Short mmCIF file of C-alpha atoms in Angstrom, two decimals:
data_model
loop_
_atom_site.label_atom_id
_atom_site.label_comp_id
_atom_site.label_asym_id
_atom_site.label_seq_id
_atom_site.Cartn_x
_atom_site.Cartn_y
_atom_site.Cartn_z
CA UNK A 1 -12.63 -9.70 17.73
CA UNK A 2 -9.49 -8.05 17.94
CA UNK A 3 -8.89 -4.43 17.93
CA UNK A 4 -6.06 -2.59 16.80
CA UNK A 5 -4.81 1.17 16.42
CA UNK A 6 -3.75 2.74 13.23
CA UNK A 7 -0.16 1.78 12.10
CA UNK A 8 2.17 4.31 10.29
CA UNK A 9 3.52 3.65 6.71
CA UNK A 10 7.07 2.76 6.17
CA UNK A 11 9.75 2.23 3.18
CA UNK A 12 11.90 -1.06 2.50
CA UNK A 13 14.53 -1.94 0.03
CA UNK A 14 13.27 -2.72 -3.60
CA UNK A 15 14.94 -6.51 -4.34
CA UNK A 16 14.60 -7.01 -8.02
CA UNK A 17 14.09 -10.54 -9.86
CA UNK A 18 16.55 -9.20 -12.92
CA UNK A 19 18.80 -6.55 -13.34
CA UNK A 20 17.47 -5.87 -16.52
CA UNK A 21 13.76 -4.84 -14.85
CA UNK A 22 14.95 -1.26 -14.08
CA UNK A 23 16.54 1.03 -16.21
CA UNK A 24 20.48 2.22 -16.49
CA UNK A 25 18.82 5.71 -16.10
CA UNK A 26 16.85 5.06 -13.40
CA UNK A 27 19.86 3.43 -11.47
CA UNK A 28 21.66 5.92 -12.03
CA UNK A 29 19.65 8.72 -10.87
CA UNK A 30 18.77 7.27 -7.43
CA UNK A 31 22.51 6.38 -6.96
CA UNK A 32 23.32 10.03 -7.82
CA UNK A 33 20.95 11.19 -5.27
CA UNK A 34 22.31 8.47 -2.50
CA UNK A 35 26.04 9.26 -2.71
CA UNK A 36 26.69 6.31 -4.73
CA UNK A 37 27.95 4.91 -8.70
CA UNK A 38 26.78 2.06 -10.33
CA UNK A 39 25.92 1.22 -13.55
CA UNK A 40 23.02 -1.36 -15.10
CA UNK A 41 23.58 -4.83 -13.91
CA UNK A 42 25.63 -7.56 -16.22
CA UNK A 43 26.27 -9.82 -13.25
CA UNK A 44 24.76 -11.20 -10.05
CA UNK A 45 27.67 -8.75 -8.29
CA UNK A 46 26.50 -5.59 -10.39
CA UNK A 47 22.92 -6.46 -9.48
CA UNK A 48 23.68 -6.99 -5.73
CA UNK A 49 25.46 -3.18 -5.98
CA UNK A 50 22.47 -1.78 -7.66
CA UNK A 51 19.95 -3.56 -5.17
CA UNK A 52 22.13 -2.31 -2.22
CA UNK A 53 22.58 1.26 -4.02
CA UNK A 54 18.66 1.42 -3.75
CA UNK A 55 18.45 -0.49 -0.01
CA UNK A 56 20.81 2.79 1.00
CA UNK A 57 18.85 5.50 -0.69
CA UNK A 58 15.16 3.75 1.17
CA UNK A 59 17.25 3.89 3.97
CA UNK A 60 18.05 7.51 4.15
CA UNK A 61 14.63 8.16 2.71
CA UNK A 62 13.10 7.13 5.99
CA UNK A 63 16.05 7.65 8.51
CA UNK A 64 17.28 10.82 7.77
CA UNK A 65 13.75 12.14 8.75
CA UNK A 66 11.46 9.51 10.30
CA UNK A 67 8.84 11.52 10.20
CA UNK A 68 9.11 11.97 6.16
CA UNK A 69 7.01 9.17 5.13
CA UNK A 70 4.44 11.14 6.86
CA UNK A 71 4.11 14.43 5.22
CA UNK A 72 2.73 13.69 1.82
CA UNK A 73 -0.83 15.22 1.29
CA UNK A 74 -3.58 15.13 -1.30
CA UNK A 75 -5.64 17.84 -1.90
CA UNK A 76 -4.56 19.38 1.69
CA UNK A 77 -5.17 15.47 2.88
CA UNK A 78 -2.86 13.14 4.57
CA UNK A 79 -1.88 10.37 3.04
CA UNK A 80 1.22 8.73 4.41
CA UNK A 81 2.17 7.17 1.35
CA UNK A 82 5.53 8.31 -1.03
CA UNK A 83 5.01 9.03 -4.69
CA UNK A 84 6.64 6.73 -6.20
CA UNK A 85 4.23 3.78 -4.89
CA UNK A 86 0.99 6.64 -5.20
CA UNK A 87 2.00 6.61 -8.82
CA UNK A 88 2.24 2.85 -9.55
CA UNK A 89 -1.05 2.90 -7.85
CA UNK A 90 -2.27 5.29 -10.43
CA UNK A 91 -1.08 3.11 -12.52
CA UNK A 92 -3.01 0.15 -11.74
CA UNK A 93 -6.65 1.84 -11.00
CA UNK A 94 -5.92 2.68 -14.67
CA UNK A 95 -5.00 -0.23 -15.94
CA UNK A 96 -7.14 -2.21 -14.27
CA UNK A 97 -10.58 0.24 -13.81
CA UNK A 98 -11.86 -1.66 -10.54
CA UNK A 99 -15.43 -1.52 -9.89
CA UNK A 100 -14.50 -1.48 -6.67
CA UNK A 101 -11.45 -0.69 -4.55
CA UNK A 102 -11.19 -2.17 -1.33
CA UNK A 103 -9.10 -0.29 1.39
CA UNK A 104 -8.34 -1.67 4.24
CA UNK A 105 -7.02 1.16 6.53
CA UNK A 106 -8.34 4.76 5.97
CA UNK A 107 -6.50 6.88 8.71
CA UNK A 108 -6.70 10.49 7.65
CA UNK A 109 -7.99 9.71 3.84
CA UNK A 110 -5.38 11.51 1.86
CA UNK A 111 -5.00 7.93 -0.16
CA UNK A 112 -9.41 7.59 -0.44
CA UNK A 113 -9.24 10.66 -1.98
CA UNK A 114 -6.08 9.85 -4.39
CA UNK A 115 -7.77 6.14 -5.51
CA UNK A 116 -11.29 8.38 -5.69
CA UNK A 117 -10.15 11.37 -8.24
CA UNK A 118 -8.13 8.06 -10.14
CA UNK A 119 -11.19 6.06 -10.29
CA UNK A 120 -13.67 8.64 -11.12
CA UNK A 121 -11.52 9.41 -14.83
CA UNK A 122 -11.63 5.54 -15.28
CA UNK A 123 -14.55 3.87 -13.95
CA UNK A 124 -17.35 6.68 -12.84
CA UNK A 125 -19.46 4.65 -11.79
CA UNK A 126 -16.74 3.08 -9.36
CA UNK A 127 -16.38 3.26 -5.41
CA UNK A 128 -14.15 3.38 -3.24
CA UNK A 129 -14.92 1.40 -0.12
CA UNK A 130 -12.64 2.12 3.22
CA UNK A 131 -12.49 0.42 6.34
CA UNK A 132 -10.87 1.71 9.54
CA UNK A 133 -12.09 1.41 12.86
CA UNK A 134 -11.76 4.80 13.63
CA UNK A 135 -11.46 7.20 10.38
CA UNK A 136 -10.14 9.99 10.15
CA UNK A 137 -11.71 11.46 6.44
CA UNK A 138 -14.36 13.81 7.61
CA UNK A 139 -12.41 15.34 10.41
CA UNK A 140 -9.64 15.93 7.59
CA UNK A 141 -12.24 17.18 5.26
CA UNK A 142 -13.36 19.59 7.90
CA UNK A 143 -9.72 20.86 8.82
CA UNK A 144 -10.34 22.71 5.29
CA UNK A 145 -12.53 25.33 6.52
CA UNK A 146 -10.03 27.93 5.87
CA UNK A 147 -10.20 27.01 1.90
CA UNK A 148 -13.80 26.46 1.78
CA UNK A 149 -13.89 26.04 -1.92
CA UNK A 150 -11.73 22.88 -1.79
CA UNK A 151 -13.20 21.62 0.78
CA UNK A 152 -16.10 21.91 -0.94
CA UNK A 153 -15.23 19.79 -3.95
CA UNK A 154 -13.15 17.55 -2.10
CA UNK A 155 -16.54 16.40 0.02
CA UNK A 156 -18.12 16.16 -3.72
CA UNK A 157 -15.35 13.77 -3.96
CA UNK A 158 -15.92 12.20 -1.03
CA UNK A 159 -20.01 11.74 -0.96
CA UNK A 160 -19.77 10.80 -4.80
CA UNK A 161 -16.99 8.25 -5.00
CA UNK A 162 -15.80 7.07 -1.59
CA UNK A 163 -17.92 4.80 1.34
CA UNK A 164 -16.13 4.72 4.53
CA UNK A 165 -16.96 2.08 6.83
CA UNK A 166 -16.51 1.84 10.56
CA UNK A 167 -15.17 -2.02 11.39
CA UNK A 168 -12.23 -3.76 12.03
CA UNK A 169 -11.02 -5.21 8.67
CA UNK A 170 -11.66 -8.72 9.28
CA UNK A 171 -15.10 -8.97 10.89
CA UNK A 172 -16.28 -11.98 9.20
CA UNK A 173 -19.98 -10.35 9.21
CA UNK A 174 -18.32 -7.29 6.89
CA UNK A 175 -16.07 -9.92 5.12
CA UNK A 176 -19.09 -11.65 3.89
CA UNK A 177 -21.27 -8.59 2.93
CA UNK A 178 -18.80 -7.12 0.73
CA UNK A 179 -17.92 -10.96 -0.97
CA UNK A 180 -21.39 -11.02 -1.76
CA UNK A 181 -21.94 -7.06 -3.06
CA UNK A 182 -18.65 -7.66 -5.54
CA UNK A 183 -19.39 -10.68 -6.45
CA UNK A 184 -19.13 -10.81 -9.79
CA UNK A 185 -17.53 -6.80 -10.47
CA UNK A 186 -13.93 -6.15 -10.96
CA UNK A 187 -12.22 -5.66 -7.55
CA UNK A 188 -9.06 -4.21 -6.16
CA UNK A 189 -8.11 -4.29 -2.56
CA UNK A 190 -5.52 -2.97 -0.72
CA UNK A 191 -4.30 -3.80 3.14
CA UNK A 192 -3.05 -0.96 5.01
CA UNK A 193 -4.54 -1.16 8.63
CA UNK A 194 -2.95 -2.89 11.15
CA UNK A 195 0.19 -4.20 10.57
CA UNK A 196 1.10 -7.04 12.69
CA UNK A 197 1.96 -10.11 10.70
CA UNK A 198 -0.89 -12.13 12.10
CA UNK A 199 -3.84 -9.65 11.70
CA UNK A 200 -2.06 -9.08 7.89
CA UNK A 201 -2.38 -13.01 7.02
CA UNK A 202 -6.07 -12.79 8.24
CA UNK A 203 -6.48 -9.83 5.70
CA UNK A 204 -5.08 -12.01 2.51
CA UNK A 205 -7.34 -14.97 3.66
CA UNK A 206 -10.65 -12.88 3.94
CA UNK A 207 -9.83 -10.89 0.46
CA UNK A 208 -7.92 -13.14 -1.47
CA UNK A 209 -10.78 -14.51 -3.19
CA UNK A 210 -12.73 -10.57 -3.42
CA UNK A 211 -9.84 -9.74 -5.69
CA UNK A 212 -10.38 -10.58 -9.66
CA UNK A 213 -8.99 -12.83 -11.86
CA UNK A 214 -6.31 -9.99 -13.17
CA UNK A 215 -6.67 -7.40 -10.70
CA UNK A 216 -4.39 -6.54 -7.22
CA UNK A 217 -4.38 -7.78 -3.79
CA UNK A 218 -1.85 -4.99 -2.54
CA UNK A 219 -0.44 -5.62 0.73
CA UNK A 220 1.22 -2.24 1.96
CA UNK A 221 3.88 -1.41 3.88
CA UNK A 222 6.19 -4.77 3.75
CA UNK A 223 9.34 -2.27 4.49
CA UNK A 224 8.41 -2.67 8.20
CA UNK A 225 9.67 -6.33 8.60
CA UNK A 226 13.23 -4.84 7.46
CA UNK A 227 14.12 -3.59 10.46
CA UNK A 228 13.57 -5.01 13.78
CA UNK A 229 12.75 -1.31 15.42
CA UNK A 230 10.22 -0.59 12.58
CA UNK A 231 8.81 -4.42 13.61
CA UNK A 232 8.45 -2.89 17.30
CA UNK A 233 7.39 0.44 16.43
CA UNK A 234 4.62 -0.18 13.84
CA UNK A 235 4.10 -3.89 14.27
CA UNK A 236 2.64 -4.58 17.38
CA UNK A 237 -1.19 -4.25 17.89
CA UNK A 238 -3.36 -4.98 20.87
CA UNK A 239 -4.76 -8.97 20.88
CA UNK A 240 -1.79 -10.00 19.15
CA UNK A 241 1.23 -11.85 19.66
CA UNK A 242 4.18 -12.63 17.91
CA UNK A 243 6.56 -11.29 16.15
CA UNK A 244 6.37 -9.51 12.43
CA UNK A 245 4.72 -7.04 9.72
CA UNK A 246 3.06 -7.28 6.71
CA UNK A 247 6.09 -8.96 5.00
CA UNK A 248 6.51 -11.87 7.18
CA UNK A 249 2.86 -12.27 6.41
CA UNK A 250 3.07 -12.47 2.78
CA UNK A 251 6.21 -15.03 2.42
CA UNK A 252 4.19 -17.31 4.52
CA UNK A 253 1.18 -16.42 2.19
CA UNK A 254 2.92 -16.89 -1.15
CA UNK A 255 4.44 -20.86 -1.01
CA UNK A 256 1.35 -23.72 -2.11
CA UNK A 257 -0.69 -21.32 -3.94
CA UNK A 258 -1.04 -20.55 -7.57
CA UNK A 259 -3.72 -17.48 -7.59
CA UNK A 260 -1.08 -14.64 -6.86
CA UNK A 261 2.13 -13.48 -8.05
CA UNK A 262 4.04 -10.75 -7.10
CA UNK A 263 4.62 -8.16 -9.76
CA UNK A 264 8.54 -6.56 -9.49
CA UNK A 265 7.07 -4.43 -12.50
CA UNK A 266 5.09 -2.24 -10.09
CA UNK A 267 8.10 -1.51 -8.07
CA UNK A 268 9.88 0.12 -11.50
CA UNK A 269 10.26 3.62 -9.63
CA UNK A 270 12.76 1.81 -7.07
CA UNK A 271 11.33 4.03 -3.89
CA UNK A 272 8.73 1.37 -2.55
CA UNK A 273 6.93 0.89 0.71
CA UNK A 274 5.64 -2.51 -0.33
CA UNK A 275 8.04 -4.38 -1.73
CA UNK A 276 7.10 -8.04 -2.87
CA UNK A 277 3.93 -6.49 -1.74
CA UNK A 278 2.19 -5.98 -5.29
CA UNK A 279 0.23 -9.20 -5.60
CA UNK A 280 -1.92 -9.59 -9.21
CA UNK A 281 -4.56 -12.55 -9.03
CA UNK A 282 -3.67 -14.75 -12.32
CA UNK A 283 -6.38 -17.21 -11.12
#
């Protein structure tokens, strides 16, 4: 069984289907706050300005500050995760009301926590189920000490609406145990452990079929195979070789099947970690 370390989160250009998916507004702010002008896209050489308008702004996003996609919190929590994607997220749990969510990838919890105080408006009964093999949520829960009335309710939180499991992601024992528990329930998973292509592709094969008809296989973090650096840096995990992230690992998913499609829609806010990576299960 391989093992792997946790993997930072990074951000990639958004590339949109149609010009038309994004609003003139929308454009136009994030090319305000890049340095740029553009406009809503009539042609393919309007859209290819308005996809590299938002390529330049992801860009600075992460490289102006590499250690921005870092600082987000929750409740006090880390979450490594921007808000533009944490609110299409909300969006979804909504939308979709999982019985469970499956999160592969827990690191300090800040995202267990966001999916957990989502799920519990939507579904109360739901859980959120998170796999790392070495997470981080109860140390961050007890770095609170010094506000011990949040801490408080954010372990309420925690012992109510979140199970954290110790395993690497794709232990076929684990794999089969939580096919057999969801069978049947409305399920939402969402890779975000390790991050080399290979271990990624093993993730979509073990899940894909845990996911609903109608719910989300999301596969985080595609931004990293945009870069060769960010492929070094983040990419690389013990027992593996090769070359490539989670992106790599979904265009070789995608071609000869018919149960996913990748939802632009999702990616609406333009900032995106994981783009191409919002899969919905249509079969």
């Amino acid at each position: 069984m391989h093992t792997f370390p946790m993997i930072p989160t990074r951000s990639r250009p958004l590339r949109p289907d149609s010009s038309h998916l994004f609003s003139c507004t929308a454009i136009g702010v994030l090319a305000f706050l890049s340095g740029f002008t553009t406009g809503c896209a009539e042609n393919p050489a309007e859209q290819h300005e308005s996809e590299d308008t938002v390529q330049a702004f992801t860009h600075h996003y992460i490289d102006s500050d590499p250690e921005r996609p870092f600082y987000p919190t929750f409740l006090g929590v880390q979450t490594m995760q921007n808000p533009a994607d944490l609110w299409s997220m909300q969006e979804i749990i909504t939308e979709i009301a999982p019985d469970f969510i499956i999160e592969c990838g827990t690191a300090a919890g800040g995202s267990s926590l966001f999916y957990a105080s989502v799920l519990r408006q939507v579904r109360p009964g739901g859980r959120v189920i998170t796999i790392d093999i070495e997470p981080r949520l109860g140390q961050s829960i007890e770095a609170l000490q010094d506000r011990p009335d949040l801490q408080a309710r954010i372990a309420a939180l925690a012992d109510e609406m979140i199970e954290i499991i110790t395993s690497n992601s794709i232990d076929p024992t684990l794999v089969e145990e939580l096919r057999q528990r969801t069978k049947g329930r409305k399920v939402m998973v969402v890779l975000d452990s390790c991050h080399h292509y290979l271990h990624v592709r093993a993730e979509i094969e073990n899940y894909k079929d845990i996911v609903s008809p109608g719910s989300y296989l999301i596969v985080q973090d595609t931004v990293i195979d945009e870069r060769e650096e960010w492929i070094d840096r983040y990419a690389q995990c013990p027992g593996y070789e090769g070359r490539g992230g989670p992106g790599r690992a979904v265009r070789e998913f995608l071609p000869g099947q018919s149960d996913f499609v990748v939802d632009r829609e999702r990616e609406k806010y333009l900032l995106t970690f994981f783009p191409g990576g919002y899969l919905r299960r249509v079969e």
